[in-house]
mmCIF file of C-alpha atoms and ligand atoms in Angstrom:
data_model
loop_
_atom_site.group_PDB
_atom_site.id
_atom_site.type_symbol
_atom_site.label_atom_id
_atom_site.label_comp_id
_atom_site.label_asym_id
_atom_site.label_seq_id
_atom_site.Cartn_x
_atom_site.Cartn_y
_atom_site.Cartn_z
ATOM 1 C CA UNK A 1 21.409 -11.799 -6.326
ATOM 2 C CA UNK A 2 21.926 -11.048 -2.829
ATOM 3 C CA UNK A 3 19.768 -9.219 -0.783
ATOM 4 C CA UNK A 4 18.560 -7.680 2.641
ATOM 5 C CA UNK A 5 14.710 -7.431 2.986
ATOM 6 C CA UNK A 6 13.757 -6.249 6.834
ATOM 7 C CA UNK A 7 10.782 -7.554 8.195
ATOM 8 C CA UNK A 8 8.067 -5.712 10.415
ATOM 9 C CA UNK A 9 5.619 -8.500 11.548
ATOM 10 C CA UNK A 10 3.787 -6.027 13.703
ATOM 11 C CA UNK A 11 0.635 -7.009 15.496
ATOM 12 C CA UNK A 12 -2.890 -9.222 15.307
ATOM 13 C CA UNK A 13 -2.689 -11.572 12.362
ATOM 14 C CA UNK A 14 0.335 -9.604 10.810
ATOM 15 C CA UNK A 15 2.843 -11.672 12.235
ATOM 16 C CA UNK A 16 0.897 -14.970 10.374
ATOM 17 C CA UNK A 17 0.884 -12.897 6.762
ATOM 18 C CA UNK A 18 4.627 -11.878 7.176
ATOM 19 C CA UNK A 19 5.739 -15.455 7.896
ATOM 20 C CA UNK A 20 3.581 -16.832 4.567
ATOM 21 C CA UNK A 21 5.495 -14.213 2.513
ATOM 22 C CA UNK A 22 8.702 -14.798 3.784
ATOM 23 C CA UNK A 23 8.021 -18.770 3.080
ATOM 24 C CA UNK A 24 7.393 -17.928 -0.567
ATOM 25 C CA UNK A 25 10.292 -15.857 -0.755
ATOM 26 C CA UNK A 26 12.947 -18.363 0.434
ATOM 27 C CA UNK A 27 10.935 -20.918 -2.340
ATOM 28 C CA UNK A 28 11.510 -18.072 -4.978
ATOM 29 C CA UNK A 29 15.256 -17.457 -3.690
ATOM 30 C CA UNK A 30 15.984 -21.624 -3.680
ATOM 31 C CA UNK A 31 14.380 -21.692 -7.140
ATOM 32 C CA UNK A 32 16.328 -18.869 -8.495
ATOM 33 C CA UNK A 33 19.610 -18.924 -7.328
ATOM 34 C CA UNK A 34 18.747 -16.102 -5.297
ATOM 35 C CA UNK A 35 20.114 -15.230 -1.313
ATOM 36 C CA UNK A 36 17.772 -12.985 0.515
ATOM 37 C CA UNK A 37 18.502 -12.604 4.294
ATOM 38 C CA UNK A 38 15.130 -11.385 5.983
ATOM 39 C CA UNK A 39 15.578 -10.008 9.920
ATOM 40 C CA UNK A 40 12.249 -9.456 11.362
ATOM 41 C CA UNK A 41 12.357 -6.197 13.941
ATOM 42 C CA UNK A 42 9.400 -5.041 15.796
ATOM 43 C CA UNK A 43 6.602 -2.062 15.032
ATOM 44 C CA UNK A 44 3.499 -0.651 16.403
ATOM 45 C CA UNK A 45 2.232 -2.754 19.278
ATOM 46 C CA UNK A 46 4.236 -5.175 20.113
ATOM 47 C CA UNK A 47 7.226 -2.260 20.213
ATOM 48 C CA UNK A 48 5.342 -0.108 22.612
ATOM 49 C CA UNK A 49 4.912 -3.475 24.812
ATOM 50 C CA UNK A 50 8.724 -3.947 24.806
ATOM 51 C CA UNK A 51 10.575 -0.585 24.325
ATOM 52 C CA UNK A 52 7.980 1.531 25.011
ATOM 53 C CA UNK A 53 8.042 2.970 20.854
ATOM 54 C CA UNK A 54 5.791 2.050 18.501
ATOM 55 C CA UNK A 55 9.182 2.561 16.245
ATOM 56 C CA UNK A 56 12.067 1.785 18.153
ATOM 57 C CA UNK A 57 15.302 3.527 16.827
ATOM 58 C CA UNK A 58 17.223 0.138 15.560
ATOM 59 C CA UNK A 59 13.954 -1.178 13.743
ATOM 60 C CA UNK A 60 14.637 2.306 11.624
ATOM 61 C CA UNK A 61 18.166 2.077 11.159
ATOM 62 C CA UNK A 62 17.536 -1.451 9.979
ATOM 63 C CA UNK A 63 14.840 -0.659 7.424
ATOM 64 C CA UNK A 64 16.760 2.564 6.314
ATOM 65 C CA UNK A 65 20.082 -0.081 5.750
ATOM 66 C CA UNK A 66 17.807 -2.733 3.756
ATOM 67 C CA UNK A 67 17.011 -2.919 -0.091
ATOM 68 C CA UNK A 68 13.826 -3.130 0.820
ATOM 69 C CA UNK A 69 11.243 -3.371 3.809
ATOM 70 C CA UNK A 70 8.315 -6.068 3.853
ATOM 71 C CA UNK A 71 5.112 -4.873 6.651
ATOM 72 C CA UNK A 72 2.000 -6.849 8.102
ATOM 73 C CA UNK A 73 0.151 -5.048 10.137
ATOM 74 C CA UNK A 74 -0.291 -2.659 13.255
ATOM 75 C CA UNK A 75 -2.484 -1.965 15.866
ATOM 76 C CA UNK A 76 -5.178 -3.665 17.592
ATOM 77 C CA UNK A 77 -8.163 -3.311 20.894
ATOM 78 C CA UNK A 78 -5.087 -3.034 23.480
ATOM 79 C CA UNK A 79 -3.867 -0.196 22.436
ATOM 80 C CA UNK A 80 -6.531 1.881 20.809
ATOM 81 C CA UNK A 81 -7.507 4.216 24.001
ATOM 82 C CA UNK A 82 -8.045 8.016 22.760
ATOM 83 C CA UNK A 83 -6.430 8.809 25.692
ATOM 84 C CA UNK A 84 -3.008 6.072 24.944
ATOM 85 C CA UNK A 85 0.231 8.270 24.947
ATOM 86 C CA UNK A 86 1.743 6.006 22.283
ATOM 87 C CA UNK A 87 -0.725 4.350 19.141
ATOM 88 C CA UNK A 88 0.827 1.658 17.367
ATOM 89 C CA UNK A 89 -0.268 3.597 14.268
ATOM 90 C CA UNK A 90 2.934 6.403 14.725
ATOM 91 C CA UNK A 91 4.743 3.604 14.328
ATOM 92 C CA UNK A 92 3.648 3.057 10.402
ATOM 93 C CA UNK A 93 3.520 6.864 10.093
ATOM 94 C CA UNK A 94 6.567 7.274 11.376
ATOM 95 C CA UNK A 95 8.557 4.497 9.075
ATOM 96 C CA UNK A 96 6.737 5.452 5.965
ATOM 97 C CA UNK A 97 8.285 9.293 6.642
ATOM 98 C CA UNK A 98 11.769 7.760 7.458
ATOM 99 C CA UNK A 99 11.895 5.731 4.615
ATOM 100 C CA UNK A 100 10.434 8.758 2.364
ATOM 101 C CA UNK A 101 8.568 6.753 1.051
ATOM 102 C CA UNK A 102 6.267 9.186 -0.446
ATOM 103 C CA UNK A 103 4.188 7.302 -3.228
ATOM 104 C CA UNK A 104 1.777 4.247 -1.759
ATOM 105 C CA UNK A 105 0.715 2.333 -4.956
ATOM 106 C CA UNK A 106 -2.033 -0.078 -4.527
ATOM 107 C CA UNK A 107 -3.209 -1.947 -7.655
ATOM 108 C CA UNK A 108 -7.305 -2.907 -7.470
ATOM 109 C CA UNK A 109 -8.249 -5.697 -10.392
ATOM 110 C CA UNK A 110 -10.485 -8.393 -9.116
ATOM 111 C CA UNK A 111 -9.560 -11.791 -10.093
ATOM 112 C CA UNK A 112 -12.124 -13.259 -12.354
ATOM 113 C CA UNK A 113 -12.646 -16.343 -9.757
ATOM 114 C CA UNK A 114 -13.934 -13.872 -7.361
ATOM 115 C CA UNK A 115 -15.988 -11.713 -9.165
ATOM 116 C CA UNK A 116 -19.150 -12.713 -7.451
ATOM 117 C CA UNK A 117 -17.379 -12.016 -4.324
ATOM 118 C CA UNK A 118 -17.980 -8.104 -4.538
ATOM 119 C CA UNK A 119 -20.945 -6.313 -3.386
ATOM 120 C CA UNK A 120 -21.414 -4.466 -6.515
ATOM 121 C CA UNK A 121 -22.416 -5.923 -9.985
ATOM 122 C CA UNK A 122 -20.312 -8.379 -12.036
ATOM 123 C CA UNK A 123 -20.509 -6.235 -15.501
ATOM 124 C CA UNK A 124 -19.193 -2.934 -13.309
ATOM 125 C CA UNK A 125 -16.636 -4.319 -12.092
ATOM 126 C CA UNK A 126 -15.169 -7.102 -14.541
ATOM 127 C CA UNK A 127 -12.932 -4.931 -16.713
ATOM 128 C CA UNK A 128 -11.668 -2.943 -13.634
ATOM 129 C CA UNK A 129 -7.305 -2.440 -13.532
ATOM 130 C CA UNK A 130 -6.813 0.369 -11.903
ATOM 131 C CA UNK A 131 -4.082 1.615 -9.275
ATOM 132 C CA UNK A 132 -3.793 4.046 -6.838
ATOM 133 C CA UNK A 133 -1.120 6.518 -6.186
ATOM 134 C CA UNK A 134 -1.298 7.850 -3.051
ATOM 135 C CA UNK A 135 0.990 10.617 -1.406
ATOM 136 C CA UNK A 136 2.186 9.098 1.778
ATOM 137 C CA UNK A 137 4.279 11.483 4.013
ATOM 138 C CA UNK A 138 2.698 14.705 3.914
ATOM 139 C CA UNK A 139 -1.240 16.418 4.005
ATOM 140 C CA UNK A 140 -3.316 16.229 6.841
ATOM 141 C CA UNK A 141 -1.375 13.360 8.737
ATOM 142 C CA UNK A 142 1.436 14.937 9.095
ATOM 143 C CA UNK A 143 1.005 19.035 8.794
ATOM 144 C CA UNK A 144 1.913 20.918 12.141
ATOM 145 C CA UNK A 145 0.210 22.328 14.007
ATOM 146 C CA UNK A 146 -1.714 18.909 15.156
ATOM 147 C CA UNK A 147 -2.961 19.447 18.778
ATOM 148 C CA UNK A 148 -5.883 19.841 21.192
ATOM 149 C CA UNK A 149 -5.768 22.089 23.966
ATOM 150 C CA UNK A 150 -8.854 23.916 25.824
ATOM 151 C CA UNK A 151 -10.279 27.456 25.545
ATOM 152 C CA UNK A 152 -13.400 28.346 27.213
ATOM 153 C CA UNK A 153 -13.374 26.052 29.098
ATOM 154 C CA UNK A 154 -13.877 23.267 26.252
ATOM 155 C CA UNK A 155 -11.217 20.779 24.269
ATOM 156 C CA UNK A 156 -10.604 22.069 20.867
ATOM 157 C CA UNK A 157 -8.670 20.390 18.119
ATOM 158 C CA UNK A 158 -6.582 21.145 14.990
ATOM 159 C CA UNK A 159 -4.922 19.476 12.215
ATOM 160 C CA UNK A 160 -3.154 20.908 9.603
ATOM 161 C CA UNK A 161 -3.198 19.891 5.535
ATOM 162 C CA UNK A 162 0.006 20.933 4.307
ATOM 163 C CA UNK A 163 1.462 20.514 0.852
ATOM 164 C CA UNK A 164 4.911 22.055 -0.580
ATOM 165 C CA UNK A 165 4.682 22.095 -4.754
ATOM 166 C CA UNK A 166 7.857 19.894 -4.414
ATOM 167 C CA UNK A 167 5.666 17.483 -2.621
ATOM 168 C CA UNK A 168 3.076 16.997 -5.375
ATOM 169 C CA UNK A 169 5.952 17.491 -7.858
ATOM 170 C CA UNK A 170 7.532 14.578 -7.186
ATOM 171 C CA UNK A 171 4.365 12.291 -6.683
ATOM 172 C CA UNK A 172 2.852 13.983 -10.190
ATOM 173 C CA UNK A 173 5.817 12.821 -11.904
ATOM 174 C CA UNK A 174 5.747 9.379 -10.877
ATOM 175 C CA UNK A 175 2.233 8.584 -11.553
ATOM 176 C CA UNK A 176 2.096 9.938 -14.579
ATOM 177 C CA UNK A 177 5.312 7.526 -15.914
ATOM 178 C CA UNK A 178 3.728 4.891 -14.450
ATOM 179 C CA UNK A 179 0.426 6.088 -16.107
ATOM 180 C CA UNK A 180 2.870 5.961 -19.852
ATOM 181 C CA UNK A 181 3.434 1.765 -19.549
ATOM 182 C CA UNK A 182 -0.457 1.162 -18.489
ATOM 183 C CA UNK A 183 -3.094 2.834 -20.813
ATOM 184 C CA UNK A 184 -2.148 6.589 -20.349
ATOM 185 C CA UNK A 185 -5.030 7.769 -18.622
ATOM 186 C CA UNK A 186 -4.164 10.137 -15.150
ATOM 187 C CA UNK A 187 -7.031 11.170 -12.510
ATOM 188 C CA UNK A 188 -6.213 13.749 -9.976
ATOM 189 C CA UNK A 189 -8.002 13.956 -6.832
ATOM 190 C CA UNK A 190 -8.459 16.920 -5.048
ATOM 191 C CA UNK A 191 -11.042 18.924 -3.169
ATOM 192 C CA UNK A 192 -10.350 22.289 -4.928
ATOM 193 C CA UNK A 193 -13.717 23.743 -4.666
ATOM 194 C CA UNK A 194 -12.547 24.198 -1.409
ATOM 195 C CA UNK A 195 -9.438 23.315 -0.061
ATOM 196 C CA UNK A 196 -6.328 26.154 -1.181
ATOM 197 C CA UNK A 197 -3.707 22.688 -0.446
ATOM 198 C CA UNK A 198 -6.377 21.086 -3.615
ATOM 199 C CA UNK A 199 -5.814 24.189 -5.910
ATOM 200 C CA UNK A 200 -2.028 24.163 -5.350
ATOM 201 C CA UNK A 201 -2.533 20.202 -6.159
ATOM 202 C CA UNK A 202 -4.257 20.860 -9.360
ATOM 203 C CA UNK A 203 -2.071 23.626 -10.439
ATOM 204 C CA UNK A 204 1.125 21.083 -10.164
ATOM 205 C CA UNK A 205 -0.251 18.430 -11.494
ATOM 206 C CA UNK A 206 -1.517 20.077 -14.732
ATOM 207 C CA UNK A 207 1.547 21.691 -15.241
ATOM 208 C CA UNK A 208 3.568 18.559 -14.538
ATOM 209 C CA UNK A 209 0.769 16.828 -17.110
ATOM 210 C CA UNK A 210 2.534 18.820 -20.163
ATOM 211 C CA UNK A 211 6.213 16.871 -19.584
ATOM 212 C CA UNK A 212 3.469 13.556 -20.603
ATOM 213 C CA UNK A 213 1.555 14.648 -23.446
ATOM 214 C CA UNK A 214 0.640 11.360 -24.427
ATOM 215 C CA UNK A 215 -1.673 10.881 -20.911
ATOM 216 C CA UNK A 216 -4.663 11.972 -20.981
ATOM 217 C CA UNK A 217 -5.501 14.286 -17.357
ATOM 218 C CA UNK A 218 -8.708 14.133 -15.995
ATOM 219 C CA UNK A 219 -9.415 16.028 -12.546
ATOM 220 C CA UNK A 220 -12.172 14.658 -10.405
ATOM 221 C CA UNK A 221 -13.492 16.307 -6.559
ATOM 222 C CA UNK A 222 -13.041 13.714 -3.931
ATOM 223 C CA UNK A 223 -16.810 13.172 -3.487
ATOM 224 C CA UNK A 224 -17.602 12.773 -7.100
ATOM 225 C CA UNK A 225 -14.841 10.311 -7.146
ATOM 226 C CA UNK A 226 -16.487 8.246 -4.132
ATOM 227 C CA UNK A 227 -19.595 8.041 -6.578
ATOM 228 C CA UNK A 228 -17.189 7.315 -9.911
ATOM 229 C CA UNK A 229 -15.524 4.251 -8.317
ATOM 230 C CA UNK A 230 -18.770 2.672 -7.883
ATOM 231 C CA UNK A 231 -20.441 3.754 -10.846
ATOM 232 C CA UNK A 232 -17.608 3.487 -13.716
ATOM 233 C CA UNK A 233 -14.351 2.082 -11.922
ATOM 234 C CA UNK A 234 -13.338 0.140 -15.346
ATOM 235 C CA UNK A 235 -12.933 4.230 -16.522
ATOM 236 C CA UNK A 236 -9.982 4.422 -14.435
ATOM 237 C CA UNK A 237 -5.991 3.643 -14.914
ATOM 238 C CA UNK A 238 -3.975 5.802 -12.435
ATOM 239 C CA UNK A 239 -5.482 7.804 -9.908
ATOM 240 C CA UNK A 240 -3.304 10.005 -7.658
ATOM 241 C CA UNK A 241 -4.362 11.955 -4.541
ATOM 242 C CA UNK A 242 -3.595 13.604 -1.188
ATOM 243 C CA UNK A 243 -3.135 11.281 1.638
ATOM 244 C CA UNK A 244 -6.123 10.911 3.675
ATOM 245 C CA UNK A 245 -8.165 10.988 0.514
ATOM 246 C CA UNK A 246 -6.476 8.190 -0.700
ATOM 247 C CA UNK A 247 -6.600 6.352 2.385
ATOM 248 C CA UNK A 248 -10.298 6.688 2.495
ATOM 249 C CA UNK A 249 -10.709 5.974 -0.822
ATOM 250 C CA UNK A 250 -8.278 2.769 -1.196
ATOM 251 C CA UNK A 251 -10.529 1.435 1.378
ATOM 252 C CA UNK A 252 -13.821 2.349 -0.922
ATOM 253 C CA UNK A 253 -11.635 0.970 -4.434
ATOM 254 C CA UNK A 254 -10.623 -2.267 -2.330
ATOM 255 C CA UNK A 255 -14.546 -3.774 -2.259
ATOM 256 C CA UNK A 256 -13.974 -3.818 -6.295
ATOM 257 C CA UNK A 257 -11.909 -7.249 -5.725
ATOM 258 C CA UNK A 258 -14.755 -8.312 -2.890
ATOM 259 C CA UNK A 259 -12.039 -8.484 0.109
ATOM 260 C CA UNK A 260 -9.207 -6.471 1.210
ATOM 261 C CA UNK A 261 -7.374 -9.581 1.965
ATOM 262 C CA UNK A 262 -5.764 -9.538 -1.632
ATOM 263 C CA UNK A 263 -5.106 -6.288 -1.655
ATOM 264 C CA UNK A 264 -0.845 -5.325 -2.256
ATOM 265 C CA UNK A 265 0.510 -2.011 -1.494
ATOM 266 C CA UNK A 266 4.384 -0.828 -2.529
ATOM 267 C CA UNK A 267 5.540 2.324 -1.040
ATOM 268 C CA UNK A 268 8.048 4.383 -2.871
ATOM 269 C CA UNK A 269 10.480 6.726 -2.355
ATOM 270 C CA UNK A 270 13.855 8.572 -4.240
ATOM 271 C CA UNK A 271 16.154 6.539 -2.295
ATOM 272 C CA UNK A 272 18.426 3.581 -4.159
ATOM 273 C CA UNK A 273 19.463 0.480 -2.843
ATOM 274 C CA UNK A 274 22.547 -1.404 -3.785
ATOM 275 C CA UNK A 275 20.925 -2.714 -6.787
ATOM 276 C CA UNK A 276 20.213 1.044 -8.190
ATOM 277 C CA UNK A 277 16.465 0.601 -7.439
ATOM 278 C CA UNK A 278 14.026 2.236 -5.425
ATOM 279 C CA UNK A 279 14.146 1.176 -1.559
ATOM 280 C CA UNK A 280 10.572 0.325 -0.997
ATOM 281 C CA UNK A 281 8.014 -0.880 2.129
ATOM 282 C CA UNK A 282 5.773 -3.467 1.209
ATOM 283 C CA UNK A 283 2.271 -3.671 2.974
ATOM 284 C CA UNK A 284 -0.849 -5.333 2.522
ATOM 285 C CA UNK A 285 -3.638 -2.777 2.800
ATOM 286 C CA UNK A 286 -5.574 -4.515 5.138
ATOM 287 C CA UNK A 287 -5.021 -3.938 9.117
ATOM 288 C CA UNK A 288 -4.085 -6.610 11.786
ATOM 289 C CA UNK A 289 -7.571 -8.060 12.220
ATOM 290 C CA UNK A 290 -7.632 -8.610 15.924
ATOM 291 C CA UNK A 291 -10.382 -10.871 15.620
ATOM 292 C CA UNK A 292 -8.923 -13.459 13.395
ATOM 293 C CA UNK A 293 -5.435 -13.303 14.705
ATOM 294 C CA UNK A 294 -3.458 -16.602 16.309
ATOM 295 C CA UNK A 295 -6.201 -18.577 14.485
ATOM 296 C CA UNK A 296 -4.431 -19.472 11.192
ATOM 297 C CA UNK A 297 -7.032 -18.211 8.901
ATOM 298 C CA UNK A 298 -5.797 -14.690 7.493
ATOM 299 C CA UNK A 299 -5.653 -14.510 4.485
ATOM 300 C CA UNK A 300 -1.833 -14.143 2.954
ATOM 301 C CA UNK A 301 -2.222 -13.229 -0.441
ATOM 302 C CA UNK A 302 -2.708 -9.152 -0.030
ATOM 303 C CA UNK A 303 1.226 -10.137 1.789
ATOM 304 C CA UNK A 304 2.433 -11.976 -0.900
ATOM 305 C CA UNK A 305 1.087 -9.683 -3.584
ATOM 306 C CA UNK A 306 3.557 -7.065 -1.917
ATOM 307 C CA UNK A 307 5.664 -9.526 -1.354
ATOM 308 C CA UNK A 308 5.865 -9.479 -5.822
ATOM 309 C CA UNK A 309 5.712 -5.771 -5.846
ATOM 310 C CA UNK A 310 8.889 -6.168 -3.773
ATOM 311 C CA UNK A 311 10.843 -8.049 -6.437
ATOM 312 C CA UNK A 312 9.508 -5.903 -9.225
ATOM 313 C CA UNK A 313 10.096 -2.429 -7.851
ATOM 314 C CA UNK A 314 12.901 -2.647 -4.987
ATOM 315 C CA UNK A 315 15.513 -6.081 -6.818
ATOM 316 C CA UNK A 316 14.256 -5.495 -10.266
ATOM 317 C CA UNK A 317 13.713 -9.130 -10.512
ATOM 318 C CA UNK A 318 10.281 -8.767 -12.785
ATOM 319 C CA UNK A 319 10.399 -12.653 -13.857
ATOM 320 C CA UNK A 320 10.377 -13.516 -10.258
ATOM 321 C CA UNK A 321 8.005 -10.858 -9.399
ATOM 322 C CA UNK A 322 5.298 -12.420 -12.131
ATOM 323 C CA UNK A 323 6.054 -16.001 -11.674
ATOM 324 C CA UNK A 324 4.815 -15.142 -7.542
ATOM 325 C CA UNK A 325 1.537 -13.371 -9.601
ATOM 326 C CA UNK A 326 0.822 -16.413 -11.635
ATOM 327 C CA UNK A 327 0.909 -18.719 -8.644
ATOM 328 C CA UNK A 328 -1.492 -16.653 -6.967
ATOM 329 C CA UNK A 329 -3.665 -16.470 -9.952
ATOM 330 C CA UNK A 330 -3.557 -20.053 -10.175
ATOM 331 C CA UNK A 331 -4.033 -20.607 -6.462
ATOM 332 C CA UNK A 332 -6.922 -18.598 -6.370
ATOM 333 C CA UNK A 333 -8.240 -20.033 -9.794
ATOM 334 C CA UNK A 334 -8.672 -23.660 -8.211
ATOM 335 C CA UNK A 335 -10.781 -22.148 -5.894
ATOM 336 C CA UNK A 336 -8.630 -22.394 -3.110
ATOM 337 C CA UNK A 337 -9.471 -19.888 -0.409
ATOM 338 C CA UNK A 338 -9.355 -18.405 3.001
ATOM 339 C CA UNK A 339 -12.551 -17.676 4.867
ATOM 340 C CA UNK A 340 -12.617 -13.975 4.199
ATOM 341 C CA UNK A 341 -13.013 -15.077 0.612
ATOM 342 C CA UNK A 342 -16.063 -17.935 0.909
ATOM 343 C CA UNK A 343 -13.372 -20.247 1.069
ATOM 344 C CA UNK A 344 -12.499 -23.064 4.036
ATOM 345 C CA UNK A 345 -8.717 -23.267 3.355
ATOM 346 C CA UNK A 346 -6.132 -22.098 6.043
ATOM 347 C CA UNK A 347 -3.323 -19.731 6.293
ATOM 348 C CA UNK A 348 -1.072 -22.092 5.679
ATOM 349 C CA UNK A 349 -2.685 -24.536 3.207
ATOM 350 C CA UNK A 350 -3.243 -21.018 0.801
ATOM 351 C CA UNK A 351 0.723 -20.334 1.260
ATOM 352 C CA UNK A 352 1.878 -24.348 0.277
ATOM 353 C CA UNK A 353 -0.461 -24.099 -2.765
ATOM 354 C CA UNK A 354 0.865 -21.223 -3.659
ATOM 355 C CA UNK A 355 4.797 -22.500 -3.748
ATOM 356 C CA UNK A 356 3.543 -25.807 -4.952
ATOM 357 C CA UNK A 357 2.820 -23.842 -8.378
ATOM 358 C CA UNK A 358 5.630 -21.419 -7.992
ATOM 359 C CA UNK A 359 7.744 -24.621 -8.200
ATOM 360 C CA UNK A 360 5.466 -25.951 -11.075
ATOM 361 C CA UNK A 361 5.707 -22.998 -13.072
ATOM 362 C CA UNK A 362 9.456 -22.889 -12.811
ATOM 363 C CA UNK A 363 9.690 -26.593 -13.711
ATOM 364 C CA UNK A 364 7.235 -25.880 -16.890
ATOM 365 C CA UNK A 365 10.078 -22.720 -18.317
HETATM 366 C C1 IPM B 401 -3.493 2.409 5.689
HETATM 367 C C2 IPM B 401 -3.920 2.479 7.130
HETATM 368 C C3 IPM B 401 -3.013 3.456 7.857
HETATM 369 C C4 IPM B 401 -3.104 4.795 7.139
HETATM 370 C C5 IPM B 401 -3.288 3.613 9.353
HETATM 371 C C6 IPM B 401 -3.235 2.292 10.074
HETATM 372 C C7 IPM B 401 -2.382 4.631 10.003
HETATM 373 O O1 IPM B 401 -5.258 2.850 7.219
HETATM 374 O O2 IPM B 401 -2.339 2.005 5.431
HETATM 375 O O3 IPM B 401 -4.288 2.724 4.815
HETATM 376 O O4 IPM B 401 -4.000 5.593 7.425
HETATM 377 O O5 IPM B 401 -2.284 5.064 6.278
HETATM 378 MG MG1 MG B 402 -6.237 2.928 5.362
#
């Protein structure tokens, strides 16, 4: 097949994860038959440097054209003033609501290799496979009125939470199918002891619950859910919540697998490509490590992993998609890892492995 993935590089090591991706792409494209043309176009940082827009109108117009988008990361010490006009960070806000890309789904299963390599006890977290859905373009980061202004001679500030029932419609629905091909299981996060956005939430999603009745709904507060991902996180399949809750707790769900590094994300919207899929962006859920970048030691995998979601969800290529899985298993099974993960291996030493048995698999069919 043919295809047009954009690429957003972005800033700090994001530029290093984007270019390991796109290496095991063109390996999965020669091995396949496959043609995918990949443009890289700037976000966040590096756009504000240059165009002064941390999402600079073509960069749209180029995702909003492709089958499918592919992210690394934005922001970074440069540009993180509280006083900075422009924050890299509108940049990924702003492409994730141009896209509509409203559902941010970010699988957490530790890979057995690297169990010892969370905080939290081997038997908790050994049977974990769970994934997030998140709600990505409305709530709290978006809502209007978001300002500060003073009165009384002081700086006050609001945001706004704002949800429309078509907005949790529409996310309800599509965790709950994906909640029918795992093991049926649905929990809802809300604050709705509290919050009148959480009581419109849980009123949707029960209602949406009775199109499914072979998932099982279970509704959970945001703080008891902080304390349920630690204490039982094998209990959970799909979990789907408001955006900054799910931010905050994707973050929490992401020291399951012991580093962020690994960690995929696949944003989804209602819009179709020319292959009659879902156009999706394709993130890892870490950020652009500022720390780490230009040294050739990030770790690629959390890029690749999208990278897989990519071919699943957005070119319904799902042998592809699982033969990219396997080599990371594999990869990661021979103990070959970055730093982040105990390991000594480099950026690029992680990617080569990681085609090496891509091509070895392929040979093996
Ligand atoms: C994430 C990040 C972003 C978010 C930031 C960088 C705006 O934390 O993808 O989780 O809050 O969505
Ligand atoms: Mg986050």
């Amino acid at each position: 097949m043919k295809a047009t993935i954009a690429c957003l590089p972005g800033d700090g090591i994001g530029p290093e994860v984007v270019e390991a991706a796109q290496a095991v792409l063109r390996a999965v494209a020669n091995s396949y038959g496959h043609s995918f043309e990949m443009e890289n176009y700037p976000i966040g940082g590096v756009a504000i440097e240059q165009y002064q827009n941390p999402l600079p109108p073509f960069t749209l117009e180029a995702c909003q054209q492709a089958d499918a988008v592919l992210l690394g990361a934005v922001g970074g010490p440069k540009w993180d003033s509280p006083d900075a006009p422009m924050r890299p960070e509108q940049g990924l806000l702003s492409i994730r609501k141009g896209l509509g890309v409203y559902a941010n789904l970010r699988p957490v299963k530790p890979h057995p290799r690297l169990l010892t390599a969370s905080p939290l006890k081997m038997d908790i977290i050994a049977e974990v496979d769970l994934i997030f859905v998140r709600e990505l373009t409305s709530g709290i980061y978006f809502g209007q009125p978001k300002q500060r202004w003073v009165e009384n001679s002081e700086e006050c500030a609001v945001d706004t939470m704002f949800y429309s029932e078509s907005e949790i419609r529409r996310i309800a629905h599509l965790a709950f199918q994906l909640a029918s091909t795992r093991r049926r299981k649905v929990t809802s996060i809300d604050k709705a002891n509290v919050l009148e956005t959480s009581r419109l939430w849980r009123k949707v999603v029960s209602e949406v619950a009775k199109d499914y009745p072979d998932v099982t709904l279970e509704h959970l507060l945001v703080d008891a859910a902080a304390m349920y991902l630690i204490q039982r996180p094998a209990s959970f399949d799909v979990l789907v919540t408001e955006n900054m809750f799910g931010d905050i707790l994707t973050d929490e769900a992401s020291m399951l697998t012991g580093s962020m590094g690994n960690m995929a994300s696949a944003s989804l919207g209602d819009s179709q490509n020319q292959h009659g899929k879902r156009r999706g962006l394709y993130e890892p859920i870490h950020g652009s490590a500022p720390d780490i970048a230009g040294k050739g030691i990030a770790n690629p995998v959390g890029t690749i992993l999208s990278a897989a979601l990519m071919l699943r969800y957005s070119l319904g290529l799902e042998k592809e998609a699982q033969a990219v899985e396997r080599a990371v298993e594999d990869t990661l099974s021979l103990g070959i890892l970055t730093p982040d993960l105990g390991g000594s291996a480099n950026t690029e030493a992680i990617t080569r492995s990681i085609i090496k048995r891509l091509a070895a698999a392929i040979v093996a069919v």
